[in-house]
Amino acid sequence: MLNMLLTSSFKDVVGHFIDFVGEDVKGKTVTFIPTASIPEEYDHYVYTAKETFKNLGIVVDELDVSEAPLKEITDKLKRNDYIYVSGGNVFFLLQELRISGAEKLIKEQIKAGKLYIGESAGSIVTSPNIEYVKFIDDVGKATKLHSFEGLNIIKFFPLPHYNNEPFKEAVNNVIDYYNSKLNLLPISNDQTIQIKEGNITVK
């Protein structure tokens, strides 16, 4: 059964996270994957997400799948309580998840019921196909990506940062082009998509 919290900006919805988990998170561990941020100039959101987890008493176990060997990726994804995937460039993220072998492992963990927390790119990558965000992210940063097929865990297409600058215009361009073609689900920075027990809720 899927257990997923998809966000635009994790630090802005930490209250949603606590409510969604429904347990004392102090002492829990999270596999923290910042890989999407690597090709980006601005990556402060990685720091703020990490601090948010630490302030909750959650142990952050960082895992850059673009550098870590498969054994380390496997061990951390299986061992820790939660999986968090940061924002950044979703095309680079998908490329590195695929090359490293982490894609298959993450899908297995999600399908087994482990909590997956996505932030921006980390939310988008779970969709059936990520091509729809070409208006937002630079596909040229993923020169080894040969397919836009996403993790295909969900059957809709999250669209983070709805009505939030500096992404407002780019997000509206996605909506204008794809709204009649795809099942888009826009969320602002203070909203979450919550998936639990077969139910999908925007809060």
Short mmCIF file of N, CA, C and O in Angstrom, two decimals, residues 11-141:
data_model
loop_
_atom_site.label_atom_id
_atom_site.label_comp_id
_atom_site.label_asym_id
_atom_site.label_seq_id
_atom_site.Cartn_x
_atom_site.Cartn_y
_atom_site.Cartn_z
N LYS A 11 9.94 22.44 3.94
CA LYS A 11 10.01 23.25 5.15
C LYS A 11 8.69 23.99 5.43
O LYS A 11 8.39 24.34 6.57
N ASP A 12 7.91 24.22 4.37
CA ASP A 12 6.65 24.95 4.52
C ASP A 12 5.48 24.06 4.91
O ASP A 12 4.39 24.57 5.20
N VAL A 13 5.68 22.76 4.91
CA VAL A 13 4.57 21.84 5.20
C VAL A 13 4.94 20.82 6.27
O VAL A 13 4.39 19.72 6.32
N VAL A 14 5.86 21.19 7.14
CA VAL A 14 6.33 20.24 8.15
C VAL A 14 5.18 19.80 9.06
O VAL A 14 5.13 18.65 9.51
N GLY A 15 4.21 20.70 9.29
CA GLY A 15 3.05 20.33 10.09
C GLY A 15 2.23 19.24 9.42
O GLY A 15 1.72 18.32 10.08
N HIS A 16 2.10 19.32 8.10
CA HIS A 16 1.41 18.28 7.33
C HIS A 16 2.13 16.94 7.49
O HIS A 16 1.50 15.89 7.60
N PHE A 17 3.46 17.01 7.47
CA PHE A 17 4.27 15.79 7.60
C PHE A 17 4.00 15.11 8.94
O PHE A 17 3.76 13.90 8.99
N ILE A 18 4.02 15.90 10.02
CA ILE A 18 3.79 15.34 11.35
C ILE A 18 2.41 14.70 11.44
O ILE A 18 2.23 13.59 11.95
N ASP A 19 1.41 15.41 10.91
CA ASP A 19 0.04 14.88 10.94
C ASP A 19 -0.07 13.60 10.11
O ASP A 19 -0.76 12.65 10.50
N PHE A 20 0.59 13.59 8.97
CA PHE A 20 0.51 12.46 8.06
C PHE A 20 1.15 11.21 8.66
O PHE A 20 0.60 10.12 8.59
N VAL A 21 2.32 11.39 9.28
CA VAL A 21 3.04 10.25 9.85
C VAL A 21 2.26 9.66 11.02
O VAL A 21 2.16 8.44 11.17
N GLY A 22 1.72 10.54 11.87
CA GLY A 22 0.88 10.07 12.96
C GLY A 22 1.61 9.28 14.03
O GLY A 22 1.03 8.42 14.69
N GLU A 23 2.91 9.55 14.20
CA GLU A 23 3.68 8.87 15.23
C GLU A 23 4.79 9.79 15.70
O GLU A 23 5.07 10.81 15.07
N ASP A 24 5.41 9.44 16.80
CA ASP A 24 6.55 10.21 17.30
C ASP A 24 7.74 9.97 16.35
O ASP A 24 8.21 8.84 16.22
N VAL A 25 8.21 11.03 15.71
CA VAL A 25 9.27 10.86 14.71
C VAL A 25 10.67 10.96 15.31
O VAL A 25 11.66 10.65 14.63
N LYS A 26 10.76 11.38 16.56
CA LYS A 26 12.08 11.55 17.17
C LYS A 26 12.82 10.22 17.20
O LYS A 26 12.29 9.20 17.66
N GLY A 27 14.05 10.22 16.69
CA GLY A 27 14.85 9.00 16.64
C GLY A 27 14.67 8.19 15.38
O GLY A 27 15.40 7.23 15.13
N LYS A 28 13.67 8.56 14.56
CA LYS A 28 13.50 7.88 13.27
C LYS A 28 14.63 8.29 12.33
O LYS A 28 15.31 9.29 12.55
N THR A 29 14.82 7.53 11.28
CA THR A 29 15.90 7.80 10.33
C THR A 29 15.33 8.02 8.93
O THR A 29 14.35 7.40 8.53
N VAL A 30 15.97 8.93 8.19
CA VAL A 30 15.53 9.21 6.82
C VAL A 30 16.71 9.10 5.85
O VAL A 30 17.78 9.63 6.11
N THR A 31 16.50 8.36 4.78
CA THR A 31 17.48 8.35 3.69
C THR A 31 17.24 9.63 2.90
O THR A 31 16.21 9.80 2.25
N PHE A 32 18.19 10.53 2.97
CA PHE A 32 18.05 11.89 2.44
C PHE A 32 18.82 11.99 1.12
O PHE A 32 20.05 11.97 1.10
N ILE A 33 18.08 12.07 0.02
CA ILE A 33 18.68 12.04 -1.31
C ILE A 33 18.65 13.43 -1.93
O ILE A 33 17.60 13.90 -2.40
N PRO A 34 19.80 14.15 -1.96
CA PRO A 34 19.86 15.52 -2.48
C PRO A 34 20.27 15.59 -3.95
O PRO A 34 20.54 16.68 -4.48
N THR A 35 20.31 14.47 -4.63
CA THR A 35 20.94 14.35 -5.96
C THR A 35 20.40 15.34 -6.98
O THR A 35 21.15 15.87 -7.80
N ALA A 36 19.10 15.62 -6.96
CA ALA A 36 18.51 16.52 -7.96
C ALA A 36 19.11 17.92 -7.91
O ALA A 36 19.10 18.65 -8.90
N SER A 37 19.65 18.29 -6.75
CA SER A 37 20.17 19.65 -6.57
C SER A 37 21.57 19.84 -7.14
O SER A 37 22.03 20.98 -7.29
N ILE A 38 22.26 18.76 -7.46
CA ILE A 38 23.68 18.84 -7.83
C ILE A 38 23.96 19.76 -9.02
O ILE A 38 24.88 20.59 -8.96
N PRO A 39 23.18 19.70 -10.11
CA PRO A 39 23.49 20.58 -11.24
C PRO A 39 22.92 21.99 -11.12
O PRO A 39 23.10 22.82 -12.02
N GLU A 40 22.27 22.29 -10.01
CA GLU A 40 21.62 23.59 -9.84
C GLU A 40 22.52 24.59 -9.12
O GLU A 40 23.27 24.22 -8.23
N GLU A 41 22.43 25.85 -9.49
CA GLU A 41 23.21 26.90 -8.82
C GLU A 41 22.64 27.19 -7.43
O GLU A 41 23.39 27.42 -6.48
N TYR A 42 21.32 27.19 -7.32
CA TYR A 42 20.67 27.48 -6.04
C TYR A 42 20.22 26.17 -5.41
O TYR A 42 19.46 25.41 -6.02
N ASP A 43 20.70 25.89 -4.21
CA ASP A 43 20.34 24.62 -3.56
C ASP A 43 20.07 24.79 -2.06
O ASP A 43 20.17 23.83 -1.29
N HIS A 44 19.70 26.00 -1.65
CA HIS A 44 19.49 26.26 -0.23
C HIS A 44 18.36 25.40 0.34
O HIS A 44 18.35 25.08 1.53
N TYR A 45 17.41 25.01 -0.51
CA TYR A 45 16.29 24.19 -0.07
C TYR A 45 16.75 22.84 0.49
O TYR A 45 16.08 22.25 1.31
N VAL A 46 17.91 22.38 0.02
CA VAL A 46 18.45 21.12 0.56
C VAL A 46 18.85 21.31 2.02
O VAL A 46 18.53 20.50 2.89
N TYR A 47 19.53 22.42 2.28
CA TYR A 47 19.95 22.73 3.65
C TYR A 47 18.74 22.89 4.57
O TYR A 47 18.71 22.34 5.68
N THR A 48 17.71 23.62 4.10
CA THR A 48 16.55 23.86 4.96
C THR A 48 15.77 22.57 5.23
O THR A 48 15.27 22.38 6.33
N ALA A 49 15.67 21.71 4.23
CA ALA A 49 15.00 20.42 4.45
C ALA A 49 15.76 19.59 5.46
O ALA A 49 15.17 18.97 6.37
N LYS A 50 17.07 19.58 5.31
CA LYS A 50 17.91 18.79 6.24
C LYS A 50 17.76 19.30 7.67
O LYS A 50 17.60 18.51 8.62
N GLU A 51 17.78 20.62 7.83
CA GLU A 51 17.62 21.21 9.16
C GLU A 51 16.23 20.95 9.72
O GLU A 51 16.06 20.75 10.93
N THR A 52 15.22 20.95 8.85
CA THR A 52 13.86 20.67 9.30
C THR A 52 13.76 19.27 9.89
O THR A 52 13.17 19.08 10.96
N PHE A 53 14.34 18.29 9.21
CA PHE A 53 14.35 16.93 9.74
C PHE A 53 15.10 16.86 11.07
O PHE A 53 14.60 16.26 12.04
N LYS A 54 16.26 17.49 11.13
CA LYS A 54 17.07 17.45 12.35
C LYS A 54 16.35 18.09 13.52
O LYS A 54 16.42 17.60 14.66
N ASN A 55 15.66 19.20 13.24
CA ASN A 55 14.92 19.89 14.31
C ASN A 55 13.78 19.04 14.86
O ASN A 55 13.33 19.26 15.99
N LEU A 56 13.31 18.10 14.08
CA LEU A 56 12.26 17.17 14.52
C LEU A 56 12.83 15.98 15.28
O LEU A 56 12.08 15.14 15.78
N GLY A 57 14.16 15.90 15.34
CA GLY A 57 14.80 14.78 16.01
C GLY A 57 15.01 13.58 15.11
O GLY A 57 15.31 12.47 15.59
N ILE A 58 14.85 13.77 13.81
CA ILE A 58 15.03 12.69 12.84
C ILE A 58 16.50 12.64 12.41
O ILE A 58 17.11 13.67 12.12
N VAL A 59 17.05 11.44 12.38
CA VAL A 59 18.44 11.25 11.98
C VAL A 59 18.53 11.27 10.45
O VAL A 59 17.88 10.48 9.77
N VAL A 60 19.33 12.19 9.92
CA VAL A 60 19.48 12.36 8.47
C VAL A 60 20.65 11.52 7.98
O VAL A 60 21.79 11.74 8.38
N ASP A 61 20.36 10.57 7.12
CA ASP A 61 21.38 9.69 6.53
C ASP A 61 21.47 10.04 5.04
O ASP A 61 20.67 9.59 4.23
N GLU A 62 22.43 10.91 4.70
CA GLU A 62 22.49 11.45 3.34
C GLU A 62 22.97 10.41 2.34
O GLU A 62 23.85 9.59 2.64
N LEU A 63 22.39 10.46 1.15
CA LEU A 63 22.73 9.49 0.11
C LEU A 63 22.67 10.17 -1.26
O LEU A 63 21.58 10.43 -1.77
N ASP A 64 23.83 10.47 -1.83
CA ASP A 64 23.88 11.00 -3.19
C ASP A 64 24.02 9.81 -4.14
O ASP A 64 25.08 9.20 -4.24
N VAL A 65 22.94 9.49 -4.83
CA VAL A 65 22.95 8.28 -5.66
C VAL A 65 23.85 8.42 -6.89
O VAL A 65 24.16 7.42 -7.53
N SER A 66 24.28 9.63 -7.20
CA SER A 66 25.17 9.82 -8.35
C SER A 66 26.60 9.42 -8.02
O SER A 66 27.44 9.27 -8.92
N GLU A 67 26.89 9.23 -6.73
CA GLU A 67 28.25 8.87 -6.31
C GLU A 67 28.33 7.58 -5.52
O GLU A 67 29.34 6.89 -5.55
N ALA A 68 27.29 7.25 -4.79
CA ALA A 68 27.34 6.10 -3.88
C ALA A 68 27.34 4.77 -4.64
O ALA A 68 26.65 4.64 -5.66
N PRO A 69 28.08 3.77 -4.16
CA PRO A 69 28.01 2.44 -4.76
C PRO A 69 26.66 1.78 -4.47
O PRO A 69 25.98 2.15 -3.51
N LEU A 70 26.31 0.80 -5.26
CA LEU A 70 25.00 0.16 -5.16
C LEU A 70 24.77 -0.45 -3.78
O LEU A 70 23.65 -0.40 -3.26
N LYS A 71 25.80 -1.01 -3.16
CA LYS A 71 25.63 -1.62 -1.84
C LYS A 71 25.21 -0.58 -0.81
O LYS A 71 24.32 -0.83 0.01
N GLU A 72 25.84 0.59 -0.85
CA GLU A 72 25.49 1.66 0.09
C GLU A 72 24.06 2.13 -0.16
O GLU A 72 23.29 2.34 0.79
N ILE A 73 23.69 2.28 -1.42
CA ILE A 73 22.33 2.69 -1.78
C ILE A 73 21.32 1.67 -1.25
O ILE A 73 20.32 2.03 -0.63
N THR A 74 21.60 0.41 -1.48
CA THR A 74 20.71 -0.67 -1.04
C THR A 74 20.57 -0.68 0.48
O THR A 74 19.45 -0.74 1.01
N ASP A 75 21.70 -0.62 1.17
CA ASP A 75 21.69 -0.69 2.64
C ASP A 75 20.89 0.46 3.24
O ASP A 75 20.07 0.24 4.15
N LYS A 76 21.12 1.68 2.76
CA LYS A 76 20.46 2.84 3.35
C LYS A 76 18.96 2.86 3.06
O LYS A 76 18.15 3.17 3.94
N LEU A 77 18.59 2.53 1.84
CA LEU A 77 17.17 2.53 1.49
C LEU A 77 16.40 1.48 2.29
O LEU A 77 15.26 1.71 2.68
N LYS A 78 17.03 0.35 2.53
CA LYS A 78 16.36 -0.71 3.29
C LYS A 78 16.37 -0.43 4.78
O LYS A 78 15.40 -0.73 5.49
N ARG A 79 17.45 0.16 5.28
CA ARG A 79 17.64 0.30 6.73
C ARG A 79 16.79 1.42 7.34
O ARG A 79 16.23 1.27 8.43
N ASN A 80 16.69 2.55 6.65
CA ASN A 80 16.09 3.74 7.26
C ASN A 80 14.56 3.72 7.18
O ASN A 80 13.97 3.03 6.36
N ASP A 81 13.96 4.52 8.06
CA ASP A 81 12.50 4.51 8.20
C ASP A 81 11.78 5.21 7.05
O ASP A 81 10.70 4.78 6.64
N TYR A 82 12.37 6.31 6.58
CA TYR A 82 11.73 7.11 5.54
C TYR A 82 12.70 7.33 4.38
O TYR A 82 13.92 7.23 4.55
N ILE A 83 12.14 7.69 3.23
CA ILE A 83 12.93 8.10 2.07
C ILE A 83 12.51 9.52 1.71
O ILE A 83 11.31 9.80 1.56
N TYR A 84 13.49 10.42 1.61
CA TYR A 84 13.22 11.79 1.17
C TYR A 84 14.05 12.07 -0.08
O TYR A 84 15.25 11.78 -0.12
N VAL A 85 13.40 12.64 -1.10
CA VAL A 85 14.11 13.01 -2.34
C VAL A 85 13.89 14.50 -2.58
O VAL A 85 12.75 14.97 -2.67
N SER A 86 14.98 15.23 -2.68
CA SER A 86 14.93 16.69 -2.71
C SER A 86 14.50 17.26 -4.05
O SER A 86 14.37 16.55 -5.06
N GLY A 87 14.34 18.59 -4.05
CA GLY A 87 14.11 19.32 -5.28
C GLY A 87 15.40 19.51 -6.07
O GLY A 87 16.47 19.12 -5.63
N GLY A 88 15.25 20.13 -7.23
CA GLY A 88 16.38 20.36 -8.13
C GLY A 88 15.96 20.07 -9.55
O GLY A 88 14.82 20.35 -9.94
N ASN A 89 16.86 19.50 -10.32
CA ASN A 89 16.57 19.18 -11.72
C ASN A 89 16.05 17.75 -11.82
O ASN A 89 16.78 16.79 -11.57
N VAL A 90 14.79 17.60 -12.22
CA VAL A 90 14.17 16.27 -12.22
C VAL A 90 14.75 15.37 -13.30
O VAL A 90 14.81 14.14 -13.14
N PHE A 91 15.23 15.94 -14.40
CA PHE A 91 15.82 15.13 -15.46
C PHE A 91 17.14 14.53 -15.00
O PHE A 91 17.42 13.34 -15.22
N PHE A 92 17.96 15.33 -14.33
CA PHE A 92 19.21 14.82 -13.77
C PHE A 92 18.93 13.78 -12.70
O PHE A 92 19.60 12.74 -12.63
N LEU A 93 17.94 14.04 -11.87
CA LEU A 93 17.57 13.10 -10.82
C LEU A 93 17.20 11.74 -11.40
O LEU A 93 17.71 10.71 -10.96
N LEU A 94 16.30 11.74 -12.39
CA LEU A 94 15.87 10.48 -12.99
C LEU A 94 17.05 9.75 -13.63
O LEU A 94 17.18 8.52 -13.49
N GLN A 95 17.90 10.51 -14.31
CA GLN A 95 19.08 9.91 -14.93
C GLN A 95 19.93 9.17 -13.90
O GLN A 95 20.34 8.02 -14.12
N GLU A 96 20.19 9.83 -12.78
CA GLU A 96 21.08 9.23 -11.77
C GLU A 96 20.40 8.10 -11.00
O GLU A 96 21.05 7.13 -10.62
N LEU A 97 19.11 8.20 -10.79
CA LEU A 97 18.38 7.08 -10.17
C LEU A 97 18.46 5.85 -11.05
O LEU A 97 18.62 4.72 -10.56
N ARG A 98 18.37 6.06 -12.35
CA ARG A 98 18.37 4.95 -13.31
C ARG A 98 19.77 4.34 -13.43
O ARG A 98 19.93 3.12 -13.37
N ILE A 99 20.77 5.18 -13.60
CA ILE A 99 22.15 4.70 -13.78
C ILE A 99 22.64 3.95 -12.54
O ILE A 99 23.31 2.91 -12.64
N SER A 100 22.31 4.46 -11.37
CA SER A 100 22.82 3.90 -10.11
C SER A 100 22.13 2.61 -9.69
O SER A 100 22.66 1.86 -8.88
N GLY A 101 20.94 2.38 -10.22
CA GLY A 101 20.14 1.24 -9.77
C GLY A 101 19.20 1.59 -8.64
O GLY A 101 18.41 0.75 -8.19
N ALA A 102 19.25 2.86 -8.19
CA ALA A 102 18.39 3.28 -7.08
C ALA A 102 16.92 3.32 -7.48
O ALA A 102 16.04 3.14 -6.63
N GLU A 103 16.63 3.55 -8.76
CA GLU A 103 15.24 3.62 -9.22
C GLU A 103 14.47 2.36 -8.82
O GLU A 103 13.40 2.44 -8.21
N LYS A 104 15.01 1.21 -9.14
CA LYS A 104 14.34 -0.06 -8.86
C LYS A 104 14.19 -0.26 -7.34
O LYS A 104 13.13 -0.69 -6.87
N LEU A 105 15.23 0.06 -6.60
CA LEU A 105 15.21 -0.13 -5.15
C LEU A 105 14.18 0.77 -4.46
O LEU A 105 13.47 0.34 -3.56
N ILE A 106 14.11 2.02 -4.90
CA ILE A 106 13.15 2.96 -4.32
C ILE A 106 11.72 2.50 -4.61
O ILE A 106 10.85 2.52 -3.74
N LYS A 107 11.48 2.07 -5.84
CA LYS A 107 10.15 1.58 -6.19
C LYS A 107 9.76 0.38 -5.33
O LYS A 107 8.61 0.28 -4.87
N GLU A 108 10.70 -0.51 -5.08
CA GLU A 108 10.43 -1.68 -4.24
C GLU A 108 10.07 -1.25 -2.82
O GLU A 108 9.13 -1.79 -2.21
N GLN A 109 10.81 -0.27 -2.28
CA GLN A 109 10.57 0.19 -0.92
C GLN A 109 9.21 0.90 -0.80
O GLN A 109 8.48 0.71 0.18
N ILE A 110 8.89 1.71 -1.80
CA ILE A 110 7.60 2.41 -1.79
C ILE A 110 6.45 1.40 -1.85
O ILE A 110 5.48 1.49 -1.09
N LYS A 111 6.58 0.44 -2.75
CA LYS A 111 5.51 -0.56 -2.91
C LYS A 111 5.37 -1.45 -1.68
O LYS A 111 4.31 -2.04 -1.44
N ALA A 112 6.44 -1.53 -0.88
CA ALA A 112 6.38 -2.30 0.37
C ALA A 112 5.77 -1.49 1.51
O ALA A 112 5.58 -2.01 2.61
N GLY A 113 5.49 -0.19 1.24
CA GLY A 113 4.82 0.62 2.24
C GLY A 113 5.68 1.62 2.97
O GLY A 113 5.18 2.35 3.84
N LYS A 114 6.97 1.70 2.63
CA LYS A 114 7.83 2.68 3.31
C LYS A 114 7.42 4.09 2.91
O LYS A 114 7.08 4.35 1.76
N LEU A 115 7.46 5.02 3.86
CA LEU A 115 7.07 6.40 3.59
C LEU A 115 8.07 7.07 2.65
O LEU A 115 9.27 7.11 2.92
N TYR A 116 7.54 7.60 1.56
CA TYR A 116 8.32 8.36 0.58
C TYR A 116 7.90 9.82 0.66
O TYR A 116 6.72 10.14 0.55
N ILE A 117 8.87 10.70 0.85
CA ILE A 117 8.63 12.14 0.89
C ILE A 117 9.34 12.77 -0.30
O ILE A 117 10.57 12.69 -0.42
N GLY A 118 8.57 13.37 -1.18
CA GLY A 118 9.15 14.04 -2.34
C GLY A 118 9.02 15.54 -2.20
O GLY A 118 7.99 16.04 -1.74
N GLU A 119 10.07 16.26 -2.58
CA GLU A 119 10.01 17.72 -2.62
C GLU A 119 10.28 18.17 -4.05
O GLU A 119 11.36 17.91 -4.58
N SER A 120 9.30 18.82 -4.68
CA SER A 120 9.45 19.36 -6.03
C SER A 120 9.89 18.27 -7.02
O SER A 120 9.10 17.40 -7.35
N ALA A 121 11.15 18.28 -7.45
CA ALA A 121 11.62 17.23 -8.37
C ALA A 121 11.39 15.83 -7.81
O ALA A 121 11.06 14.90 -8.54
N GLY A 122 11.55 15.70 -6.50
CA GLY A 122 11.32 14.42 -5.85
C GLY A 122 9.88 13.96 -5.91
O GLY A 122 9.59 12.78 -5.81
N SER A 123 8.96 14.91 -6.08
CA SER A 123 7.55 14.58 -6.29
C SER A 123 7.28 14.24 -7.75
O SER A 123 6.63 13.24 -8.07
N ILE A 124 7.80 15.07 -8.64
CA ILE A 124 7.56 14.91 -10.08
C ILE A 124 8.07 13.56 -10.59
O ILE A 124 7.43 12.92 -11.42
N VAL A 125 9.21 13.12 -10.07
CA VAL A 125 9.86 11.91 -10.60
C VAL A 125 9.03 10.65 -10.38
O VAL A 125 9.21 9.65 -11.06
N THR A 126 8.07 10.71 -9.46
CA THR A 126 7.23 9.53 -9.19
C THR A 126 6.10 9.36 -10.21
O THR A 126 5.39 8.37 -10.19
N SER A 127 5.94 10.33 -11.11
CA SER A 127 4.85 10.31 -12.10
C SER A 127 5.15 9.33 -13.23
O SER A 127 6.26 8.80 -13.33
N PRO A 128 4.18 9.09 -14.13
CA PRO A 128 4.40 8.15 -15.23
C PRO A 128 5.48 8.61 -16.22
O PRO A 128 6.18 7.79 -16.80
N ASN A 129 5.59 9.93 -16.40
CA ASN A 129 6.53 10.48 -17.39
C ASN A 129 6.83 11.91 -16.99
O ASN A 129 5.92 12.66 -16.61
N ILE A 130 8.10 12.32 -17.09
CA ILE A 130 8.48 13.64 -16.58
C ILE A 130 8.65 14.69 -17.68
O ILE A 130 9.03 15.82 -17.39
N GLU A 131 8.36 14.33 -18.90
CA GLU A 131 8.58 15.26 -20.02
C GLU A 131 7.81 16.57 -19.84
O GLU A 131 8.23 17.62 -20.33
N TYR A 132 6.70 16.53 -19.13
CA TYR A 132 5.83 17.71 -18.99
C TYR A 132 6.50 18.87 -18.29
O TYR A 132 6.02 20.01 -18.36
N VAL A 133 7.61 18.64 -17.58
CA VAL A 133 8.25 19.75 -16.88
C VAL A 133 9.42 20.34 -17.66
O VAL A 133 10.26 21.04 -17.09
N LYS A 134 9.50 20.10 -18.94
CA LYS A 134 10.51 20.75 -19.78
C LYS A 134 10.39 22.27 -19.74
O LYS A 134 11.37 22.97 -19.98
N PHE A 135 9.19 22.77 -19.45
CA PHE A 135 8.99 24.21 -19.33
C PHE A 135 9.67 24.77 -18.07
O PHE A 135 9.86 25.98 -17.97
N ILE A 136 9.98 23.89 -17.13
CA ILE A 136 10.50 24.33 -15.83
C ILE A 136 11.98 23.98 -15.67
O ILE A 136 12.79 24.82 -15.27
N ASP A 137 12.35 22.73 -15.96
CA ASP A 137 13.71 22.25 -15.76
C ASP A 137 14.46 22.12 -17.08
O ASP A 137 13.85 21.87 -18.12
N ASP A 138 15.77 22.24 -17.00
CA ASP A 138 16.64 22.15 -18.17
C ASP A 138 17.00 20.69 -18.44
O ASP A 138 17.78 20.09 -17.72
N VAL A 139 16.44 20.14 -19.50
CA VAL A 139 16.70 18.74 -19.85
C VAL A 139 18.15 18.53 -20.29
O VAL A 139 18.68 17.42 -20.23
N GLY A 140 18.81 19.61 -20.68
CA GLY A 140 20.20 19.52 -21.11
C GLY A 140 21.17 19.14 -20.01
O GLY A 140 22.32 18.80 -20.28
N LYS A 141 20.70 19.17 -18.76
CA LYS A 141 21.56 18.78 -17.64
C LYS A 141 21.56 17.27 -17.41
O LYS A 141 22.20 16.78 -16.48
#
